[in-house]
Amino acid sequence: MQRFIAFVVLVAAVALVTWQTGFTPPQILSVTVFSAFIVGTLLYWPFRLAFALVGVAILLAARLVDIPHLVEFASLDVILFLVGMMIVIGFLEERRFFEVVVEKALPHVGGSALSLLSAVMLMAFFSAALVDEVTSILFMSAIVLRIARRFHLNPVPYIIMTVFATNIGSSATVVGNPIGVLIALRAGLSFPDFLRWATPIALAALVLTMILSFLYYRRPLRELHQAVHRVGLSADPADAERAAAGEAAAAGNPGHAAGSSTPDLRFPSLLFVGTVAGLVLHKQLEHWLGLESNTMLVGVALFAAGIVLLVERHRARELVERRVDWWTLAFFLLLFASAGTLRYVGVTEHIAEALVDATGGSVPRLLVAITWSIGALTALMDNVLAVASFIPIVGDLAAQGIAVQPLWWGMLFGGTILGNLTLIGSTANIVVLGLLERQERRSVGFMEWFWPGAVTAIPSLILATLLLYLQLPLLIG
């Protein structure tokens, strides 16, 4: 009952504010429906798709959007890219590609807790950058939990540090996070653009986050250091094999049976390298083929997914049904369509004009305002919700002749780095909390996450904002 009252009060407050601001009746209704969608999603997370479906139905019935524009706003290019990558990543996971790579790397990291955790955070960063944050946190958290069990330590501090690195790593490339895909396809940014502008800043934020995390978690770091010296880092191969077999059996993955040897990774390795190379070179492919910008960003993901399904043959349908998160994709599609409606009725243009008036049209001021607004919203809701809400606003700023290139990067870092601030700041956070509850019977309190998040995320976003500010002449040029 309390949540329902909160829902009604918040939605009514938004409607009242828009009415007093001078919005037209269609704009007031559009903002009210969209806010009901967002608030309902936050308060009743398991039913978010229901709120999305009802919200879009109301927008259609009220003639606030028509079918052609609904399809246009739904961002099918983003959805298709995510479908393709989910199929590829699901296949690689089932072939144990990531698990084997990580387990082969860990014994070479040295004998201290500092080097071990540094290696784990670096692997979390790069795996999130090369695949996506959810896939990365799934197999990296399995490694961290295995380490914590071996040394009989509380896994929460080490898991939180791993999530921090994962979220930051998801900003380094276009494939690391759905918001990166969304921004790339809306801003016309390529994989090399991310390597040039996002990756160096993400690495700088990672280094600062690691230093601050190690200072904040001095005691857990000392406990791990003592345990490593007492027990040793290398795990018993039989224990590791039994653990891998048990995890596989629980997940129902083929080729993962107890007693199985290291899988043949020749084709998975070729697929992984080929897909990443195709994404990196998609601009060149588009130039050679005379295609529109970012056509092959989607095309490479779909082609790689098609190869996977041909290789899987009889298991192809099972792979698509089990590994593609259709629930989340349907939610994203309706979210993008609903956010696009705000632009259709002129709400985002109104907000863009207010931002220009408040900042005087100054790109540095807009950069700070949008980066930290996205960050604040991300801390209160999922980062995809926050970024999807702002993309039409940035589009209207561009229509007013403002150089918005720096603003896209500010949105990216605000939506990823400040996702570390709270429990619900990113999908990776929510996923790992579920893992801790299911596997370790441990829950993490809001403040238990918030304080290390504040210590690391706020300085890291300040650093990212400063580095973007220093490069403004290059970005605008």
Short mmCIF file of C-alpha atoms in Angstrom, two decimals:
data_model
loop_
_atom_site.label_atom_id
_atom_site.label_comp_id
_atom_site.label_asym_id
_atom_site.label_seq_id
_atom_site.Cartn_x
_atom_site.Cartn_y
_atom_site.Cartn_z
CA MET A 1 0.00 0.00 0.00
CA GLN A 2 2.86 2.38 0.83
CA ARG A 3 4.42 1.82 -2.58
CA PHE A 4 1.10 2.50 -4.29
CA ILE A 5 0.69 5.77 -2.37
CA ALA A 6 4.27 6.73 -3.29
CA PHE A 7 3.51 5.92 -6.93
CA VAL A 8 0.39 8.13 -6.98
CA VAL A 9 2.07 11.03 -5.14
CA LEU A 10 5.18 11.04 -7.37
CA VAL A 11 3.24 10.85 -10.64
CA ALA A 12 0.81 13.56 -9.46
CA ALA A 13 3.75 15.76 -8.46
CA VAL A 14 5.28 15.43 -11.92
CA ALA A 15 1.95 16.29 -13.56
CA LEU A 16 1.57 19.35 -11.30
CA VAL A 17 5.10 20.60 -12.05
CA THR A 18 4.63 20.25 -15.81
CA TRP A 19 1.27 22.07 -15.61
CA GLN A 20 2.81 24.97 -13.66
CA THR A 21 5.75 25.11 -16.07
CA GLY A 22 3.47 25.97 -18.95
CA PHE A 23 3.41 22.71 -20.88
CA THR A 24 0.53 22.07 -23.29
CA PRO A 25 -2.11 19.43 -22.36
CA PRO A 26 -0.62 16.79 -24.74
CA GLN A 27 2.84 17.45 -23.26
CA ILE A 28 1.51 17.20 -19.69
CA LEU A 29 -0.17 13.88 -20.46
CA SER A 30 2.92 12.55 -22.24
CA VAL A 31 5.23 13.44 -19.33
CA THR A 32 2.74 12.03 -16.81
CA VAL A 33 2.47 8.70 -18.64
CA PHE A 34 6.25 8.49 -19.04
CA SER A 35 6.83 9.31 -15.36
CA ALA A 36 4.25 6.66 -14.37
CA PHE A 37 6.20 4.21 -16.54
CA ILE A 38 9.50 5.09 -14.81
CA VAL A 39 8.16 5.31 -11.25
CA GLY A 40 6.17 2.09 -11.67
CA THR A 41 9.31 0.37 -12.96
CA LEU A 42 11.35 1.51 -9.95
CA LEU A 43 8.72 0.66 -7.33
CA TYR A 44 7.51 -2.59 -8.92
CA TRP A 45 10.61 -3.83 -10.71
CA PRO A 46 9.35 -7.40 -11.42
CA PHE A 47 6.38 -5.88 -13.27
CA ARG A 48 8.31 -3.34 -15.32
CA LEU A 49 7.26 -4.85 -18.65
CA ALA A 50 3.60 -4.55 -17.64
CA PHE A 51 4.05 -0.83 -16.94
CA ALA A 52 5.84 -0.44 -20.28
CA LEU A 53 3.05 -2.14 -22.23
CA VAL A 54 0.28 -0.18 -20.50
CA GLY A 55 2.17 3.10 -20.88
CA VAL A 56 2.71 2.72 -24.62
CA ALA A 57 -0.92 1.63 -25.09
CA ILE A 58 -2.10 4.84 -23.35
CA LEU A 59 0.21 6.96 -25.52
CA LEU A 60 -1.27 5.36 -28.64
CA ALA A 61 -4.87 5.71 -27.43
CA ALA A 62 -4.33 9.38 -26.53
CA ARG A 63 -2.86 10.06 -30.00
CA LEU A 64 0.39 11.21 -28.45
CA VAL A 65 2.25 9.00 -30.94
CA ASP A 66 1.31 7.09 -34.06
CA ILE A 67 2.44 3.65 -35.21
CA PRO A 68 5.09 4.84 -37.74
CA HIS A 69 6.77 7.06 -35.14
CA LEU A 70 6.42 4.37 -32.48
CA VAL A 71 8.41 2.02 -34.72
CA GLU A 72 10.95 4.77 -35.44
CA PHE A 73 11.46 5.57 -31.75
CA ALA A 74 11.71 1.88 -30.73
CA SER A 75 15.42 1.74 -31.73
CA LEU A 76 15.23 -1.57 -33.57
CA ASP A 77 18.88 -1.17 -34.58
CA VAL A 78 19.86 -1.24 -30.89
CA ILE A 79 17.61 -4.24 -30.20
CA LEU A 80 18.99 -6.21 -33.17
CA PHE A 81 22.57 -5.45 -32.13
CA LEU A 82 21.85 -6.72 -28.60
CA VAL A 83 20.13 -9.87 -29.95
CA GLY A 84 23.17 -10.70 -32.08
CA MET A 85 25.67 -10.09 -29.29
CA MET A 86 23.63 -12.07 -26.74
CA ILE A 87 23.67 -15.09 -29.06
CA VAL A 88 27.44 -14.81 -29.58
CA ILE A 89 28.21 -14.27 -25.88
CA GLY A 90 25.84 -17.06 -24.85
CA PHE A 91 27.61 -19.47 -27.18
CA LEU A 92 31.04 -18.46 -25.84
CA GLU A 93 29.83 -18.87 -22.27
CA GLU A 94 28.50 -22.36 -22.96
CA ARG A 95 31.83 -23.33 -24.53
CA ARG A 96 33.53 -22.09 -21.31
CA PHE A 97 35.63 -19.62 -23.29
CA PHE A 98 35.70 -16.87 -20.65
CA GLU A 99 36.01 -19.25 -17.71
CA VAL A 100 39.07 -20.97 -19.17
CA VAL A 101 40.75 -17.69 -20.15
CA VAL A 102 40.32 -16.23 -16.66
CA GLU A 103 41.39 -19.38 -14.82
CA LYS A 104 44.52 -19.68 -16.96
CA ALA A 105 45.42 -16.06 -16.22
CA LEU A 106 44.89 -16.05 -12.44
CA PRO A 107 47.84 -18.31 -11.43
CA HIS A 108 50.24 -15.82 -13.05
CA VAL A 109 49.21 -12.73 -11.07
CA GLY A 110 51.67 -13.05 -8.21
CA GLY A 111 51.41 -14.12 -4.58
CA SER A 112 50.01 -11.04 -2.83
CA ALA A 113 46.43 -9.96 -2.19
CA LEU A 114 47.11 -6.60 -3.84
CA SER A 115 48.29 -8.17 -7.08
CA LEU A 116 45.45 -10.72 -7.00
CA LEU A 117 42.70 -8.11 -6.57
CA SER A 118 44.38 -5.79 -9.09
CA ALA A 119 44.35 -8.62 -11.62
CA VAL A 120 40.70 -9.46 -10.86
CA MET A 121 39.63 -5.82 -11.30
CA LEU A 122 41.65 -5.44 -14.50
CA MET A 123 40.12 -8.63 -15.92
CA ALA A 124 36.66 -7.40 -14.91
CA PHE A 125 37.34 -4.09 -16.67
CA PHE A 126 38.57 -5.61 -19.92
CA SER A 127 36.01 -8.41 -20.02
CA ALA A 128 33.20 -5.86 -19.59
CA ALA A 129 34.73 -3.74 -22.35
CA LEU A 130 35.02 -6.67 -24.77
CA VAL A 131 31.72 -8.42 -24.05
CA ASP A 132 29.24 -6.67 -21.75
CA GLU A 133 28.85 -5.85 -18.08
CA VAL A 134 26.36 -8.63 -17.27
CA THR A 135 28.41 -11.40 -18.89
CA SER A 136 31.56 -10.04 -17.28
CA ILE A 137 30.12 -9.90 -13.77
CA LEU A 138 28.66 -13.39 -14.09
CA PHE A 139 31.96 -15.15 -14.68
CA MET A 140 34.13 -12.72 -12.68
CA SER A 141 31.86 -13.03 -9.61
CA ALA A 142 32.14 -16.83 -9.92
CA ILE A 143 35.94 -16.46 -9.73
CA VAL A 144 35.76 -14.05 -6.77
CA LEU A 145 33.33 -16.30 -4.88
CA ARG A 146 35.62 -19.26 -5.47
CA ILE A 147 38.57 -17.29 -4.04
CA ALA A 148 36.54 -16.17 -1.01
CA ARG A 149 35.35 -19.73 -0.32
CA ARG A 150 38.87 -21.09 -0.58
CA PHE A 151 40.15 -18.64 2.05
CA HIS A 152 36.90 -18.62 4.13
CA LEU A 153 36.45 -14.85 3.77
CA ASN A 154 33.43 -12.58 3.49
CA PRO A 155 33.04 -12.17 -0.29
CA VAL A 156 31.08 -8.88 -0.21
CA PRO A 157 34.02 -6.39 -0.29
CA TYR A 158 35.76 -8.25 -3.11
CA ILE A 159 32.51 -8.61 -5.09
CA ILE A 160 31.76 -4.88 -4.73
CA MET A 161 35.24 -3.96 -5.99
CA THR A 162 34.79 -6.29 -8.95
CA VAL A 163 31.44 -4.69 -9.80
CA PHE A 164 33.02 -1.23 -9.65
CA ALA A 165 35.65 -2.27 -12.20
CA THR A 166 33.00 -3.95 -14.36
CA ASN A 167 30.79 -0.86 -14.57
CA ILE A 168 33.72 1.37 -15.44
CA GLY A 169 34.96 -1.13 -18.02
CA SER A 170 31.53 -1.16 -19.65
CA SER A 171 32.11 2.47 -20.71
CA ALA A 172 35.38 1.72 -22.51
CA THR A 173 33.88 0.33 -25.75
CA VAL A 174 30.64 0.40 -27.67
CA VAL A 175 29.73 -3.19 -26.72
CA GLY A 176 30.29 -2.92 -22.97
CA ASN A 177 26.90 -1.54 -22.02
CA PRO A 178 23.49 -1.08 -23.69
CA ILE A 179 23.82 2.67 -23.15
CA GLY A 180 27.05 2.63 -25.16
CA VAL A 181 25.22 0.94 -28.05
CA LEU A 182 22.35 3.42 -27.76
CA ILE A 183 24.68 6.44 -27.71
CA ALA A 184 26.84 5.11 -30.56
CA LEU A 185 23.90 4.51 -32.87
CA ARG A 186 22.22 7.84 -32.05
CA ALA A 187 25.40 9.94 -32.19
CA GLY A 188 27.00 8.13 -35.14
CA LEU A 189 30.01 7.03 -33.07
CA SER A 190 32.19 4.10 -34.08
CA PHE A 191 34.18 1.50 -32.16
CA PRO A 192 37.44 3.42 -32.86
CA ASP A 193 35.75 6.59 -31.55
CA PHE A 194 35.21 4.78 -28.23
CA LEU A 195 38.83 3.58 -28.23
CA ARG A 196 40.00 7.17 -28.77
CA TRP A 197 37.73 9.07 -26.38
CA ALA A 198 36.18 6.62 -23.90
CA THR A 199 38.87 3.99 -23.24
CA PRO A 200 41.64 6.33 -21.92
CA ILE A 201 39.22 8.10 -19.57
CA ALA A 202 37.77 4.76 -18.41
CA LEU A 203 41.28 3.48 -17.66
CA ALA A 204 42.07 6.62 -15.65
CA ALA A 205 38.81 6.20 -13.71
CA LEU A 206 39.67 2.53 -13.10
CA VAL A 207 43.09 3.37 -11.66
CA LEU A 208 41.57 5.95 -9.30
CA THR A 209 38.78 3.54 -8.32
CA MET A 210 41.29 0.78 -7.56
CA ILE A 211 43.39 3.06 -5.35
CA LEU A 212 40.37 4.37 -3.45
CA SER A 213 38.86 0.87 -3.13
CA PHE A 214 42.08 -0.54 -1.69
CA LEU A 215 42.22 2.32 0.82
CA TYR A 216 38.58 1.91 1.83
CA TYR A 217 38.82 -1.89 2.10
CA ARG A 218 42.18 -1.97 3.87
CA ARG A 219 41.04 -4.57 6.39
CA PRO A 220 39.58 -7.09 3.89
CA LEU A 221 42.70 -6.60 1.79
CA ARG A 222 44.89 -7.41 4.79
CA GLU A 223 42.78 -10.49 5.59
CA LEU A 224 43.12 -11.76 2.03
CA HIS A 225 46.87 -11.10 2.07
CA GLN A 226 47.29 -13.15 5.24
CA ALA A 227 45.16 -15.97 3.84
CA VAL A 228 47.09 -16.08 0.56
CA HIS A 229 50.38 -16.39 2.42
CA ARG A 230 48.95 -19.00 4.77
CA VAL A 231 47.18 -21.23 2.23
CA GLY A 232 48.62 -20.30 -1.17
CA LEU A 233 46.85 -19.11 -4.30
CA SER A 234 46.81 -22.17 -6.53
CA ALA A 235 43.63 -24.18 -6.10
CA ASP A 236 43.42 -27.94 -6.07
CA PRO A 237 42.73 -28.93 -9.72
CA ALA A 238 40.27 -31.59 -8.60
CA ASP A 239 38.34 -29.05 -6.53
CA ALA A 240 38.32 -26.58 -9.39
CA GLU A 241 37.08 -29.22 -11.82
CA ARG A 242 34.33 -30.37 -9.46
CA ALA A 243 33.26 -26.76 -8.89
CA ALA A 244 33.14 -26.07 -12.63
CA ALA A 245 31.17 -29.25 -13.24
CA GLY A 246 28.70 -28.41 -10.48
CA GLU A 247 28.15 -24.89 -11.79
CA ALA A 248 27.64 -26.22 -15.30
CA ALA A 249 25.18 -28.86 -14.19
CA ALA A 250 23.16 -26.23 -12.35
CA ALA A 251 23.10 -24.06 -15.48
CA GLY A 252 22.30 -26.98 -17.76
CA ASN A 253 25.20 -26.25 -20.12
CA PRO A 254 26.37 -29.00 -22.46
CA GLY A 255 30.01 -29.89 -22.75
CA HIS A 256 30.42 -29.05 -19.09
CA ALA A 257 30.06 -32.46 -17.55
CA ALA A 258 31.93 -33.64 -14.52
CA GLY A 259 35.32 -34.99 -15.33
CA SER A 260 35.47 -33.19 -18.70
CA SER A 261 38.82 -31.81 -19.79
CA THR A 262 39.51 -28.28 -20.97
CA PRO A 263 37.23 -27.68 -23.97
CA ASP A 264 38.46 -27.08 -27.50
CA LEU A 265 38.60 -23.31 -27.77
CA ARG A 266 39.85 -22.96 -31.34
CA PHE A 267 36.53 -22.01 -32.91
CA PRO A 268 35.31 -19.91 -29.92
CA SER A 269 38.62 -18.02 -29.98
CA LEU A 270 38.34 -17.42 -33.71
CA LEU A 271 34.72 -16.28 -33.31
CA PHE A 272 35.61 -13.91 -30.46
CA VAL A 273 38.59 -12.34 -32.26
CA GLY A 274 36.67 -12.11 -35.54
CA THR A 275 33.65 -10.44 -33.93
CA VAL A 276 35.76 -7.88 -32.06
CA ALA A 277 37.79 -7.18 -35.22
CA GLY A 278 34.60 -6.70 -37.23
CA LEU A 279 33.25 -4.25 -34.66
CA VAL A 280 36.52 -2.32 -34.60
CA LEU A 281 36.68 -2.14 -38.42
CA HIS A 282 32.99 -1.53 -39.09
CA LYS A 283 33.61 2.03 -40.33
CA GLN A 284 36.05 0.74 -42.95
CA LEU A 285 33.58 -1.96 -44.00
CA GLU A 286 30.87 0.66 -44.42
CA HIS A 287 33.20 2.81 -46.51
CA TRP A 288 34.16 -0.09 -48.78
CA LEU A 289 30.54 -1.17 -49.23
CA GLY A 290 29.14 2.34 -49.56
CA LEU A 291 26.81 1.93 -46.57
CA GLU A 292 25.37 4.42 -44.10
CA SER A 293 27.16 5.06 -40.82
CA ASN A 294 26.95 2.25 -38.23
CA THR A 295 25.18 -0.15 -40.61
CA MET A 296 27.92 -2.74 -40.12
CA LEU A 297 28.03 -2.21 -36.36
CA VAL A 298 24.69 -4.00 -36.38
CA GLY A 299 25.64 -6.17 -39.37
CA VAL A 300 28.75 -7.66 -37.72
CA ALA A 301 26.78 -8.69 -34.62
CA LEU A 302 24.06 -10.32 -36.75
CA PHE A 303 26.59 -12.07 -39.01
CA ALA A 304 28.51 -13.51 -36.04
CA ALA A 305 25.22 -14.67 -34.48
CA GLY A 306 24.26 -16.34 -37.76
CA ILE A 307 27.56 -18.24 -37.85
CA VAL A 308 26.94 -19.43 -34.29
CA LEU A 309 23.48 -20.74 -35.17
CA LEU A 310 24.85 -22.56 -38.22
CA VAL A 311 27.51 -24.21 -36.05
CA GLU A 312 25.00 -25.15 -33.36
CA ARG A 313 22.47 -26.53 -35.91
CA HIS A 314 20.09 -28.67 -33.81
CA ARG A 315 20.65 -26.57 -30.69
CA ALA A 316 20.22 -23.24 -32.48
CA ARG A 317 16.63 -22.64 -31.40
CA GLU A 318 17.40 -23.63 -27.81
CA LEU A 319 20.35 -21.23 -27.75
CA VAL A 320 18.24 -18.32 -29.01
CA GLU A 321 15.39 -19.02 -26.60
CA ARG A 322 17.61 -19.49 -23.56
CA ARG A 323 20.45 -17.04 -24.11
CA VAL A 324 18.64 -14.00 -25.54
CA ASP A 325 17.02 -11.99 -22.75
CA TRP A 326 13.74 -11.33 -24.56
CA TRP A 327 12.10 -9.89 -21.43
CA THR A 328 14.73 -7.16 -21.12
CA LEU A 329 14.82 -6.47 -24.86
CA ALA A 330 11.04 -6.04 -24.98
CA PHE A 331 11.31 -3.63 -22.05
CA PHE A 332 14.08 -1.65 -23.78
CA LEU A 333 12.07 -1.43 -27.01
CA LEU A 334 9.03 0.02 -25.22
CA LEU A 335 11.22 2.30 -23.08
CA PHE A 336 12.88 3.81 -26.16
CA ALA A 337 9.50 4.24 -27.86
CA SER A 338 8.05 5.95 -24.80
CA ALA A 339 11.04 8.29 -24.44
CA GLY A 340 10.81 9.15 -28.14
CA THR A 341 7.21 10.26 -27.62
CA LEU A 342 8.48 13.12 -25.42
CA ARG A 343 10.30 14.46 -28.44
CA TYR A 344 7.29 13.87 -30.71
CA VAL A 345 5.08 16.19 -28.60
CA GLY A 346 7.82 18.79 -28.02
CA VAL A 347 8.69 18.08 -24.37
CA THR A 348 12.40 17.53 -25.00
CA GLU A 349 12.59 20.71 -27.08
CA HIS A 350 11.12 22.60 -24.12
CA ILE A 351 13.69 21.06 -21.74
CA ALA A 352 16.53 21.73 -24.19
CA GLU A 353 15.57 25.40 -24.37
CA ALA A 354 15.49 25.57 -20.56
CA LEU A 355 18.97 24.01 -20.41
CA VAL A 356 20.30 26.52 -22.94
CA ASP A 357 18.78 29.39 -20.97
CA ALA A 358 20.21 28.08 -17.68
CA THR A 359 23.72 27.55 -19.08
CA GLY A 360 23.78 30.33 -21.64
CA GLY A 361 24.40 27.70 -24.31
CA SER A 362 27.92 27.15 -22.93
CA VAL A 363 29.16 23.69 -23.90
CA PRO A 364 31.34 23.32 -20.73
CA ARG A 365 28.36 24.15 -18.51
CA LEU A 366 26.09 21.84 -20.49
CA LEU A 367 28.71 19.09 -20.18
CA VAL A 368 28.75 19.36 -16.39
CA ALA A 369 24.95 19.70 -16.13
CA ILE A 370 24.15 16.71 -18.34
CA THR A 371 26.94 14.45 -17.04
CA TRP A 372 25.95 14.89 -13.41
CA SER A 373 22.21 14.89 -14.11
CA ILE A 374 22.59 11.52 -15.82
CA GLY A 375 24.78 10.36 -12.92
CA ALA A 376 22.20 11.40 -10.32
CA LEU A 377 19.39 9.70 -12.24
CA THR A 378 21.52 6.58 -12.70
CA ALA A 379 22.05 6.32 -8.94
CA LEU A 380 18.27 6.41 -8.47
CA MET A 381 17.26 4.20 -11.40
CA ASP A 382 18.84 1.85 -13.95
CA ASN A 383 21.33 3.69 -16.20
CA VAL A 384 19.49 2.67 -19.38
CA LEU A 385 16.37 4.46 -18.11
CA ALA A 386 18.38 7.59 -17.36
CA VAL A 387 20.21 7.74 -20.70
CA ALA A 388 17.14 6.87 -22.77
CA SER A 389 15.34 9.80 -21.12
CA PHE A 390 18.10 12.27 -22.05
CA ILE A 391 18.94 11.19 -25.61
CA PRO A 392 16.02 13.10 -27.19
CA ILE A 393 17.02 16.20 -25.18
CA VAL A 394 20.56 16.09 -26.56
CA GLY A 395 19.10 15.61 -30.03
CA ASP A 396 17.14 18.85 -29.61
CA LEU A 397 20.24 20.65 -28.34
CA ALA A 398 21.98 19.57 -31.55
CA ALA A 399 19.05 20.92 -33.58
CA GLN A 400 19.68 24.31 -31.94
CA GLY A 401 23.22 24.34 -33.32
CA ILE A 402 25.03 23.38 -30.11
CA ALA A 403 28.12 21.18 -30.39
CA VAL A 404 26.83 18.09 -28.57
CA GLN A 405 29.74 15.70 -29.22
CA PRO A 406 31.17 16.15 -25.69
CA LEU A 407 27.71 15.68 -24.18
CA TRP A 408 27.39 12.13 -25.54
CA TRP A 409 30.58 11.14 -23.71
CA GLY A 410 29.39 12.90 -20.56
CA MET A 411 26.17 10.85 -20.69
CA LEU A 412 28.19 7.66 -21.12
CA PHE A 413 30.41 8.25 -18.08
CA GLY A 414 27.62 9.64 -15.93
CA GLY A 415 25.56 6.53 -16.66
CA THR A 416 28.35 4.02 -16.01
CA ILE A 417 30.64 5.45 -13.33
CA LEU A 418 27.90 6.74 -11.03
CA GLY A 419 26.16 3.41 -11.51
CA ASN A 420 28.60 2.33 -8.77
CA LEU A 421 26.99 4.67 -6.23
CA THR A 422 23.92 2.62 -5.28
CA LEU A 423 22.59 -0.93 -5.31
CA ILE A 424 20.32 -0.25 -8.31
CA GLY A 425 22.68 1.95 -10.33
CA SER A 426 23.33 -0.66 -13.02
CA THR A 427 22.21 -4.08 -14.16
CA ALA A 428 25.52 -5.60 -13.04
CA ASN A 429 24.84 -4.45 -9.47
CA ILE A 430 21.42 -6.11 -9.43
CA VAL A 431 22.75 -9.32 -10.98
CA VAL A 432 25.55 -9.73 -8.45
CA LEU A 433 23.24 -9.02 -5.50
CA GLY A 434 21.05 -11.87 -6.68
CA LEU A 435 24.08 -14.16 -6.91
CA LEU A 436 25.16 -13.33 -3.37
CA GLU A 437 21.69 -14.04 -2.02
CA ARG A 438 21.30 -17.33 -3.90
CA GLN A 439 24.77 -18.78 -3.52
CA GLU A 440 26.09 -17.26 -0.28
CA ARG A 441 22.85 -16.44 1.59
CA ARG A 442 24.22 -12.93 2.07
CA SER A 443 22.39 -9.65 1.56
CA VAL A 444 24.04 -6.24 1.11
CA GLY A 445 22.53 -3.23 2.86
CA PHE A 446 22.02 0.09 1.10
CA MET A 447 24.67 1.93 3.14
CA GLU A 448 27.07 -1.03 2.93
CA TRP A 449 27.17 -0.36 -0.82
CA PHE A 450 26.64 3.40 -0.77
CA TRP A 451 29.71 4.41 1.26
CA PRO A 452 32.36 2.62 -0.84
CA GLY A 453 30.38 3.71 -3.90
CA ALA A 454 30.51 7.36 -2.83
CA VAL A 455 34.22 7.14 -1.96
CA THR A 456 35.09 5.76 -5.41
CA ALA A 457 32.38 6.82 -7.89
CA ILE A 458 32.12 10.55 -7.14
CA PRO A 459 35.89 11.24 -7.44
CA SER A 460 36.05 9.03 -10.53
CA LEU A 461 33.25 10.95 -12.26
CA ILE A 462 34.91 14.24 -11.28
CA LEU A 463 38.08 12.95 -12.96
CA ALA A 464 36.19 11.85 -16.07
CA THR A 465 34.41 15.23 -16.30
CA LEU A 466 37.72 17.05 -15.91
CA LEU A 467 39.39 14.96 -18.64
CA LEU A 468 36.47 15.62 -20.99
CA TYR A 469 36.62 19.33 -20.16
CA LEU A 470 40.34 19.48 -20.98
CA GLN A 471 39.68 17.86 -24.37
CA LEU A 472 36.72 20.08 -25.31
CA PRO A 473 38.59 21.91 -28.12
CA LEU A 474 39.44 18.55 -29.73
CA LEU A 475 35.94 17.14 -29.22
CA ILE A 476 34.22 20.21 -30.64
CA GLY A 477 36.72 20.46 -33.48
#
